[in-house]
Tab-separated table of C-alpha atoms and ligand atoms in Angstrom:
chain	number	residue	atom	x	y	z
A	284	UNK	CA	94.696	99.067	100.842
A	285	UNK	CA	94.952	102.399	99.080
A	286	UNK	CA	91.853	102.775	98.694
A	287	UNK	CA	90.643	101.841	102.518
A	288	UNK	CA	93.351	104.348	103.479
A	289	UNK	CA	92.057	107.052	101.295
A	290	UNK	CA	88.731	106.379	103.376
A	291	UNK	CA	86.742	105.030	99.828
A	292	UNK	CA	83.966	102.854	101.543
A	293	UNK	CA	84.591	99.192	101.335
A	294	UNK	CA	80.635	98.369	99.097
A	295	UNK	CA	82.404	100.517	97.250
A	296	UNK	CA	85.134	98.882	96.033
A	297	UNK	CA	85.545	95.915	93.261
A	298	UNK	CA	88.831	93.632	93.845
A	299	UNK	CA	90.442	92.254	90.466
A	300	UNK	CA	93.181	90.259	89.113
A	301	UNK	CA	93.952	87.059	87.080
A	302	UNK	CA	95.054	85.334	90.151
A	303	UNK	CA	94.318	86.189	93.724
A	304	UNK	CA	95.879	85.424	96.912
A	305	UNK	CA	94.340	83.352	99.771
A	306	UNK	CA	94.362	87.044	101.573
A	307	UNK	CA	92.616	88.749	99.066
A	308	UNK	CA	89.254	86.095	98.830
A	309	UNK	CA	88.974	86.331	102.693
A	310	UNK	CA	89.142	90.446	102.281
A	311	UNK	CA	86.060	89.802	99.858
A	312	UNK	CA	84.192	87.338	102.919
A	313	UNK	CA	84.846	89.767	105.859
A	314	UNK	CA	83.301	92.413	104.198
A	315	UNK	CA	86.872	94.276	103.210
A	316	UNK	CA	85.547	95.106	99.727
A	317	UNK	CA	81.841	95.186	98.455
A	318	UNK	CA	82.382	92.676	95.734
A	319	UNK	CA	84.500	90.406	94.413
A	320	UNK	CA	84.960	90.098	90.182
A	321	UNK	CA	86.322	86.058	89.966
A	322	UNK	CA	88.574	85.715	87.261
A	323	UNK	CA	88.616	81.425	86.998
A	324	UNK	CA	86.909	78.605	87.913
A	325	UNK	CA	89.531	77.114	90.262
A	326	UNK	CA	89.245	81.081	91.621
A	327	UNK	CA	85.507	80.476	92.624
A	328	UNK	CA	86.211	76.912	93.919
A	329	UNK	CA	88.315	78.224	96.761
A	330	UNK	CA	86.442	81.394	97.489
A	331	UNK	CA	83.360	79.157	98.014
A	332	UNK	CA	85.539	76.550	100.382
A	333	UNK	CA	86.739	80.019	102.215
A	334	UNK	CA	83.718	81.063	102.485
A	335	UNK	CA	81.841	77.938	103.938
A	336	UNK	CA	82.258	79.292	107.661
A	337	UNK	CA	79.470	82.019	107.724
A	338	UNK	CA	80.937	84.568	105.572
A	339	UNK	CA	79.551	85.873	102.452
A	340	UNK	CA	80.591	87.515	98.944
A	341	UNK	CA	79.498	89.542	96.766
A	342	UNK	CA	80.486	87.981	93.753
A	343	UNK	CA	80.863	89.243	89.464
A	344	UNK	CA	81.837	86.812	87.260
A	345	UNK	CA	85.082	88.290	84.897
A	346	UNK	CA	84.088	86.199	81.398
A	347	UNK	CA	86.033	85.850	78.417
A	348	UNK	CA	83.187	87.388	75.624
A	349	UNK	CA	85.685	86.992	73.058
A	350	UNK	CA	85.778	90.923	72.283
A	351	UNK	CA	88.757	91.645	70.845
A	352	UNK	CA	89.881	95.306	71.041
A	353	UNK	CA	92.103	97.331	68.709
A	354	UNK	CA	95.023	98.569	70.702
A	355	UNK	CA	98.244	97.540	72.150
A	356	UNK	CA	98.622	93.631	72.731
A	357	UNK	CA	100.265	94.311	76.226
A	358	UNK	CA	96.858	96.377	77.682
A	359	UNK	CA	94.297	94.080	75.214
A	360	UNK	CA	92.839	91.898	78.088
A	361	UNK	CA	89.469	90.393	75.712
A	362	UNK	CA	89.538	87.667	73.107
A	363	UNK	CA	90.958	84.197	72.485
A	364	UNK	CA	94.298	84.893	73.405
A	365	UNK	CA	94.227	86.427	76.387
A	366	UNK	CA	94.461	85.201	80.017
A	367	UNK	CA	91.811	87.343	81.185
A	368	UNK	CA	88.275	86.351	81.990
A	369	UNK	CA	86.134	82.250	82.568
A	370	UNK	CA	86.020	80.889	79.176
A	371	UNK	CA	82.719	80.183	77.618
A	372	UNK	CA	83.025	76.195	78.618
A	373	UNK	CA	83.354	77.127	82.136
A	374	UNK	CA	80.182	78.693	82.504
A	375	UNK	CA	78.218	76.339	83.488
A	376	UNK	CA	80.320	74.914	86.332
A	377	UNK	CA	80.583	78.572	87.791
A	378	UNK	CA	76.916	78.775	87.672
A	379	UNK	CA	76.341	75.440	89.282
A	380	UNK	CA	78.993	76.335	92.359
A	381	UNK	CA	77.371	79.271	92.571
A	382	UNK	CA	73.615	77.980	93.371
A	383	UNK	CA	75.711	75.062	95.437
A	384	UNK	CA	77.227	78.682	97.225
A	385	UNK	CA	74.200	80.380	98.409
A	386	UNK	CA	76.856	82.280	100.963
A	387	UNK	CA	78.221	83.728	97.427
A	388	UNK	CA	75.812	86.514	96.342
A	389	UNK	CA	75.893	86.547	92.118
A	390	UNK	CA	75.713	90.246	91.254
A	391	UNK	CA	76.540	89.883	87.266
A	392	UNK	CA	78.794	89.667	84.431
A	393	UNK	CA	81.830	91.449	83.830
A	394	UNK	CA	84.396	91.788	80.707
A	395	UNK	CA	87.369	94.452	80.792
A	396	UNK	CA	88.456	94.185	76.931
A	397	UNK	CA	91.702	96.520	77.428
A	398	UNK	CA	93.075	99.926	77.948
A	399	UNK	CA	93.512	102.775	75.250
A	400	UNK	CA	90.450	102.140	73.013
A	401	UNK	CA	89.267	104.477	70.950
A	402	UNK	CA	86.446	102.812	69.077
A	403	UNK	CA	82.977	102.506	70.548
A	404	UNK	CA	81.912	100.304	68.595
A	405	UNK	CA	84.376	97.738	71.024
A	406	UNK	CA	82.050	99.023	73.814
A	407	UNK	CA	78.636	97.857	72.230
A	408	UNK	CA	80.255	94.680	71.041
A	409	UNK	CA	81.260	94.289	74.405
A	410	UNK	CA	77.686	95.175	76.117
A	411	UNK	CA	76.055	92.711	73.680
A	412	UNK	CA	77.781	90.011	74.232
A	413	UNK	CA	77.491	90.760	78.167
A	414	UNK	CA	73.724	90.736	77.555
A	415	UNK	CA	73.885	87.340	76.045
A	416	UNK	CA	76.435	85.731	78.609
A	417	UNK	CA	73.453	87.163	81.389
A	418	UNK	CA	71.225	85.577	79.530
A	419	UNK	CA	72.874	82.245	79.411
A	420	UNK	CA	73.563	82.757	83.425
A	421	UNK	CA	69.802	83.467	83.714
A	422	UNK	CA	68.812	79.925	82.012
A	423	UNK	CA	71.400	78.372	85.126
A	424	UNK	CA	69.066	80.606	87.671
A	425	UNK	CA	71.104	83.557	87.558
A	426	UNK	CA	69.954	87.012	87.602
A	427	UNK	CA	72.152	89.521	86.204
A	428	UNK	CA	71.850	93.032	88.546
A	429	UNK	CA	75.153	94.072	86.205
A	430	UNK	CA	76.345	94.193	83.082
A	431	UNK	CA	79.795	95.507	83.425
A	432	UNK	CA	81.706	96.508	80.197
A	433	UNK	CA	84.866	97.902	82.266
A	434	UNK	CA	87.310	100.907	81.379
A	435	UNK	CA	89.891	101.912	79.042
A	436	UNK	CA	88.498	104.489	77.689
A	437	UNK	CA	90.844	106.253	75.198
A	438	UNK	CA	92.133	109.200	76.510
A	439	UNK	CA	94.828	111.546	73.778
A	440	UNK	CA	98.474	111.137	75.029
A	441	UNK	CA	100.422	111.944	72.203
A	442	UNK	CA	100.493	115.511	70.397
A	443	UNK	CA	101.157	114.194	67.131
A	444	UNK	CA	99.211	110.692	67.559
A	445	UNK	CA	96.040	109.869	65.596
A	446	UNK	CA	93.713	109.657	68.403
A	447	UNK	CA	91.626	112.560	70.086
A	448	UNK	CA	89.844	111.418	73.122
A	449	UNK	CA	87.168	108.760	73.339
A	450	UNK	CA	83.664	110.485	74.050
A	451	UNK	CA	82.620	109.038	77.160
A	452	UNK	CA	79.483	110.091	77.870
A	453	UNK	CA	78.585	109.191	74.593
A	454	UNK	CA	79.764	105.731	74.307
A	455	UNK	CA	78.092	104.896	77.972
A	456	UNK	CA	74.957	106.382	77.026
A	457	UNK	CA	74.640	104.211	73.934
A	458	UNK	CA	76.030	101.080	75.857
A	459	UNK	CA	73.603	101.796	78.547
A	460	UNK	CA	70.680	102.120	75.508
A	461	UNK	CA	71.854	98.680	74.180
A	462	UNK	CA	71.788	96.916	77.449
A	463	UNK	CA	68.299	98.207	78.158
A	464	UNK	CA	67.243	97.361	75.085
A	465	UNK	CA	68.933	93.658	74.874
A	466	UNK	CA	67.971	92.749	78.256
A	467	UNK	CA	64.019	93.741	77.480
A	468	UNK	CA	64.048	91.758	74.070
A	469	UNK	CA	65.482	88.502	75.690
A	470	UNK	CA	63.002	88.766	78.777
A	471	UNK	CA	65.845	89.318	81.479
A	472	UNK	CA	65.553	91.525	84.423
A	473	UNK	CA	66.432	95.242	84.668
A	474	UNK	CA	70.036	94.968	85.044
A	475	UNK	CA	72.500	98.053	85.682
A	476	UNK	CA	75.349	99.216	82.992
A	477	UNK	CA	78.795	99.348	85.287
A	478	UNK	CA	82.287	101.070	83.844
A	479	UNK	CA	85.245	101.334	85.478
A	480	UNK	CA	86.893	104.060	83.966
A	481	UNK	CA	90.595	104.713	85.302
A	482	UNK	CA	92.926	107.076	83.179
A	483	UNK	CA	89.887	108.628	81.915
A	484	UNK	CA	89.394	109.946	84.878
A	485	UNK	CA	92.895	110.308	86.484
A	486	UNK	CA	95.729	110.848	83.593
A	487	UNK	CA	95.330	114.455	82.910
A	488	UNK	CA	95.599	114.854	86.857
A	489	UNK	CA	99.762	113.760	86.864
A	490	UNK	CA	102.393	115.521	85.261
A	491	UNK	CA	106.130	114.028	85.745
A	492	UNK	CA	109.101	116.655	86.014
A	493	UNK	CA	112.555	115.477	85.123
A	494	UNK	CA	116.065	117.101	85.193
A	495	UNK	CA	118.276	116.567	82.136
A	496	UNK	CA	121.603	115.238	83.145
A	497	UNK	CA	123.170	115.058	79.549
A	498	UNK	CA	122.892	116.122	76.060
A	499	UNK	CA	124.440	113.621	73.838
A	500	UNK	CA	125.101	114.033	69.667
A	501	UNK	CA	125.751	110.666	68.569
A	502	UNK	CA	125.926	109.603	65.267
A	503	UNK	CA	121.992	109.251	64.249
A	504	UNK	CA	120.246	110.827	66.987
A	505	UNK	CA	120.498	113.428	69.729
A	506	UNK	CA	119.796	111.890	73.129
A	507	UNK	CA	118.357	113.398	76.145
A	508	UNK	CA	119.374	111.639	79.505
A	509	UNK	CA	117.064	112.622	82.083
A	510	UNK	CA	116.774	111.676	85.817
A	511	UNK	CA	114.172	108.693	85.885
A	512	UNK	CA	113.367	106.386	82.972
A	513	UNK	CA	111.957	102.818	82.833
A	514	UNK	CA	111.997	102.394	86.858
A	515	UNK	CA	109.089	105.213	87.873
A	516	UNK	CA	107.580	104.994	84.285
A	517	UNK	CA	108.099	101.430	82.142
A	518	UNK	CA	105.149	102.311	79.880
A	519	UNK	CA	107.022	103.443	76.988
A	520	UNK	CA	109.428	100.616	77.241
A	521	UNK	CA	106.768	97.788	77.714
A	522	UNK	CA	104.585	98.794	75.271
A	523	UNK	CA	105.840	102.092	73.264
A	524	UNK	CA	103.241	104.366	74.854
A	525	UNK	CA	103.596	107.995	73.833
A	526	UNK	CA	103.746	111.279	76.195
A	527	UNK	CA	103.903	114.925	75.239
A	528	UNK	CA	106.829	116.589	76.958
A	529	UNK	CA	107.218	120.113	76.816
A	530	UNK	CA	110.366	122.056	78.055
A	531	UNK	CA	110.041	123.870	81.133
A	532	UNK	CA	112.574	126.000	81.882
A	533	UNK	CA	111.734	128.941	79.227
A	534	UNK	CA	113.901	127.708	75.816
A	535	UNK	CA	113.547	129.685	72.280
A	536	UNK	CA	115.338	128.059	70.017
A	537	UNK	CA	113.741	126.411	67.039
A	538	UNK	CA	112.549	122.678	68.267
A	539	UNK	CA	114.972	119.379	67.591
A	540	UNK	CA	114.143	115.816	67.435
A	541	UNK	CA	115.598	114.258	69.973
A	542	UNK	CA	114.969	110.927	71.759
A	543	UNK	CA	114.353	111.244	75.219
A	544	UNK	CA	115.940	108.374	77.555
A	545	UNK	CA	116.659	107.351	81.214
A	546	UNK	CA	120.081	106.983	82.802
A	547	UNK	CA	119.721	102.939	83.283
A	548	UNK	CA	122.035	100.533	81.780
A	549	UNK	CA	119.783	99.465	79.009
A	550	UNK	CA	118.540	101.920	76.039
A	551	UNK	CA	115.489	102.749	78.532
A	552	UNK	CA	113.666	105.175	75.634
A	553	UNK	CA	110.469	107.367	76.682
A	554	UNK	CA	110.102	108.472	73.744
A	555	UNK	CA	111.294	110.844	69.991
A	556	UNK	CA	109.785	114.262	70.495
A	557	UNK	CA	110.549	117.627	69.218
A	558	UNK	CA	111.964	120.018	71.990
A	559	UNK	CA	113.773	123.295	71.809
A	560	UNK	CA	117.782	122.825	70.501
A	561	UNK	CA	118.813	124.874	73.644
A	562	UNK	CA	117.871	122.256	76.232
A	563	UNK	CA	121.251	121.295	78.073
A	564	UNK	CA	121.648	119.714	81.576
A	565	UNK	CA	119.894	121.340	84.225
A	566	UNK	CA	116.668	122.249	82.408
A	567	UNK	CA	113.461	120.447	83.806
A	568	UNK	CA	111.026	118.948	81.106
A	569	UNK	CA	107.339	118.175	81.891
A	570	UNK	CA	106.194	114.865	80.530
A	571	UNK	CA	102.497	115.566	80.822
A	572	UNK	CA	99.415	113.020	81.795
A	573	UNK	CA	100.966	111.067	84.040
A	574	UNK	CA	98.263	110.890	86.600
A	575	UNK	CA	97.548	107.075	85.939
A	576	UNK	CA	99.597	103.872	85.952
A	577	UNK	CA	102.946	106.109	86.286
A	578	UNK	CA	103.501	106.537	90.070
A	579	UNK	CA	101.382	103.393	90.770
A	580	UNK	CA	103.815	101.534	88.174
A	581	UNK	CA	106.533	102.724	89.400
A	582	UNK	CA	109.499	100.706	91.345
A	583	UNK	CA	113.364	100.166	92.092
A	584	UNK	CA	114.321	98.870	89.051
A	585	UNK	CA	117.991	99.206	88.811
A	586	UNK	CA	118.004	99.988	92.608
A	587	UNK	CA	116.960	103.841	91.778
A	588	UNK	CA	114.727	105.263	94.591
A	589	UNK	CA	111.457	106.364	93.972
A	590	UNK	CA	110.548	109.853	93.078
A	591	UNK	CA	108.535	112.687	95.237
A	592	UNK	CA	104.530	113.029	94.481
A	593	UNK	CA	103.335	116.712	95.483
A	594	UNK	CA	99.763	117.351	95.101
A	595	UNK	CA	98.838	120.740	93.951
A	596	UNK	CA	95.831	122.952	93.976
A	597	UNK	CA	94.320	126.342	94.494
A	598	UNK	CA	97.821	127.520	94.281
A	599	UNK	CA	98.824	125.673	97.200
A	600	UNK	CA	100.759	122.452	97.293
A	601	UNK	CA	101.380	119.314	99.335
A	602	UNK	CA	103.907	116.332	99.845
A	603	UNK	CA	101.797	113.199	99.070
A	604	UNK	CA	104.628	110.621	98.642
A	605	UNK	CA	107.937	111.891	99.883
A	606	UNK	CA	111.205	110.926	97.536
A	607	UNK	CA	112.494	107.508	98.785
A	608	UNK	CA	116.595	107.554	99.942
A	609	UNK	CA	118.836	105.145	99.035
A	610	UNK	CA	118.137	104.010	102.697
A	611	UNK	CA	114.581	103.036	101.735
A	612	UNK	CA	115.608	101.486	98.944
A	613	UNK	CA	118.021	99.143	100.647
A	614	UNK	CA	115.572	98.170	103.784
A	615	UNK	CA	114.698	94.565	102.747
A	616	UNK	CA	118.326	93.426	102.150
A	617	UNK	CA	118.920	90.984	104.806
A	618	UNK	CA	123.087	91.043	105.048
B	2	PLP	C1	89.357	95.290	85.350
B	2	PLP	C2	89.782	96.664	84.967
B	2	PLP	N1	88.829	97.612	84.839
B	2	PLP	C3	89.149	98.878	84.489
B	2	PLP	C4	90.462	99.233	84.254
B	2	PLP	C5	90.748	100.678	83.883
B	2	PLP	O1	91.335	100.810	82.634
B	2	PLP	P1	91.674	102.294	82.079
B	2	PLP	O2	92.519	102.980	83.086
B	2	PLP	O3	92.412	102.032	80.822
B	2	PLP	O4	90.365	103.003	81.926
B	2	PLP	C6	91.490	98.278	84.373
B	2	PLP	C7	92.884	98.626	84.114
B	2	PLP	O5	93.807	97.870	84.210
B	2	PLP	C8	91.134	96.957	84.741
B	2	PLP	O6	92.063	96.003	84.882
């Protein structure tokens, strides 16, 4: 729906998740998205029996390839234990309700190994064993047009982290080489190299201001409570992801460590940083590259309303998402 209302055309857009609504497979047979990427067996069953009354799908086929990335276990969506993707055993079946399907139009293969990799060598292994799955779809009568190795493309988002910034262009030039290649040597058709790249693209875009509300000295650590915390970002507290945060209103002072935290009523931590000693309540701090899963993340946990998303450029700015009231946040309840 975001997209659609941002006016991205429908062929455009790819619809996934590990379990989709009854709504979402008729959006991909009235022609609401250009292509569907089926995540299960069972998945496929029902889109075909939805689809038996003169609709049609296109339709990519999210496999397990067993790749199993190197990053956080939380955003690692490849290998054996992972609920992503049709296992290897189900292959077959998908291939034969696909042929039974003909309303179901089989664009390719598809595997999404995770989110924050660094290592291109993840990519290739990836490709490759995309290659091979098309090739075992080809022996059922299926022609790959894609080979889709997804996104999470490693993008830096800590200053004092140990990774730079995965080289994009780079790793999809040598992914695209190795499908060419692959697909040539095992006598398959031209097929096309897809990514989906989303913070990549988007992350440096965001930056997220908060107000501190307290400075506390405790015994071990110095604490910064700041307006927001795990309800508009739960990254950090899901899976310890790392932001650089820089003081914005001007501060001199030599830099403290201090651990940064949200005002709910659990130890809601976004993260130990250095920051200038002088920092009191009041000051706004920048928690930079923000720009993907923050706002989009973000909800009324603890009943706190949402923040404000102004869009700024050539030194002009604009509300996108206006702050939510307490009114807004209380809508639903019923008594
Ligand atoms: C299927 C799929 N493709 C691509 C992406 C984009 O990942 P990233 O933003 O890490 O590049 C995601 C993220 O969740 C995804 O689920």
């Amino acid at each position: 729906m975001t997209a659609q209302r941002a006016g991205f055309e429908s062929e455009r857009i790819t619809l996934h998740g590990a379990g989709k609504s009854d709504e979402e497979l008729i959006a991909a047979c009235i022609g609401r998205i250009g292509c569907i990427a089926v995540d299960g067996i069972a998945e496929l069953q029902r889109l075909a029996d939805i689809s038996r009354n003169g609709h049609t799908a296109t339709v990519m086929l999210r496999l397990n390839v067993g790749v199993d990335a190197s990053t956080h276990a939380f955003v690692r969506t490849g290998g054996k234990d992972s609920k992503f993707g049709i296992h290897p055993r189900d292959e077959r079946a998908a291939a034969s309700l696909l042929s039974a399907n003909p309303q179901l139009h089989f664009a390719g293969v598809h595997a999404h190994i995770g989110s924050q990799i660094y290592d291109e060598s993840a990519y290739l292994e990836n490709a490759s064993a995309l290659v091979a799955a098309a090739e075992r779809f080809a022996s059922f009568g299926l022609q790959s047009e894609r080979v889709v190795i997804g996104g999470g493309f490693g993008v830096p988002s800590d200053p004092d982290g140990d990774h730079t910034r995965l080289d994009v262009a780079a790793t999809v030039a040598a992914a695209a080489a190795l499908v060419r290649s692959a697909a040539t040597e095992r006598g398959l058709g031209a097929a096309r190299l897809g990514i989906e790249p989303g913070r990549a693209i988007i992350a440096d875009a965001g930056t997220t201001l908060y107000r501190v509300l307290a400075v506390k000295r405790q015994s071990h650590r110095t604490f910064v409570v700041v307006d927001g915390g795990i309800a508009e970002n739960p990254r950090p507290a899901l899976y310890g992801a790392r932001y650089h945060v820089t003081a914005v209103t001007p501060r001199h002072e030599e830099d403290q460590e201090i651990t940064l935290c949200g005002r709910s009523c659990e130890n809601d931590e976004l993260g130990t940083m250095r920051l200038p000693r002088e920092v009191g309540p009041g000051d706004l701090l920048a928690m930079h590259s923000t720009g993907a899963y923050t706002y989009s993340m973000a909800g009324n946990y603890n009943r706190f309303p949402k923040p404000a998303v102004v869009g700024i450029a050539n030194g002009t700015h604009r509300l996108l998402a206006r702050r939510e009231t307490i009114e807004d946040v209380l809508r639903n309840d019923a008594v």
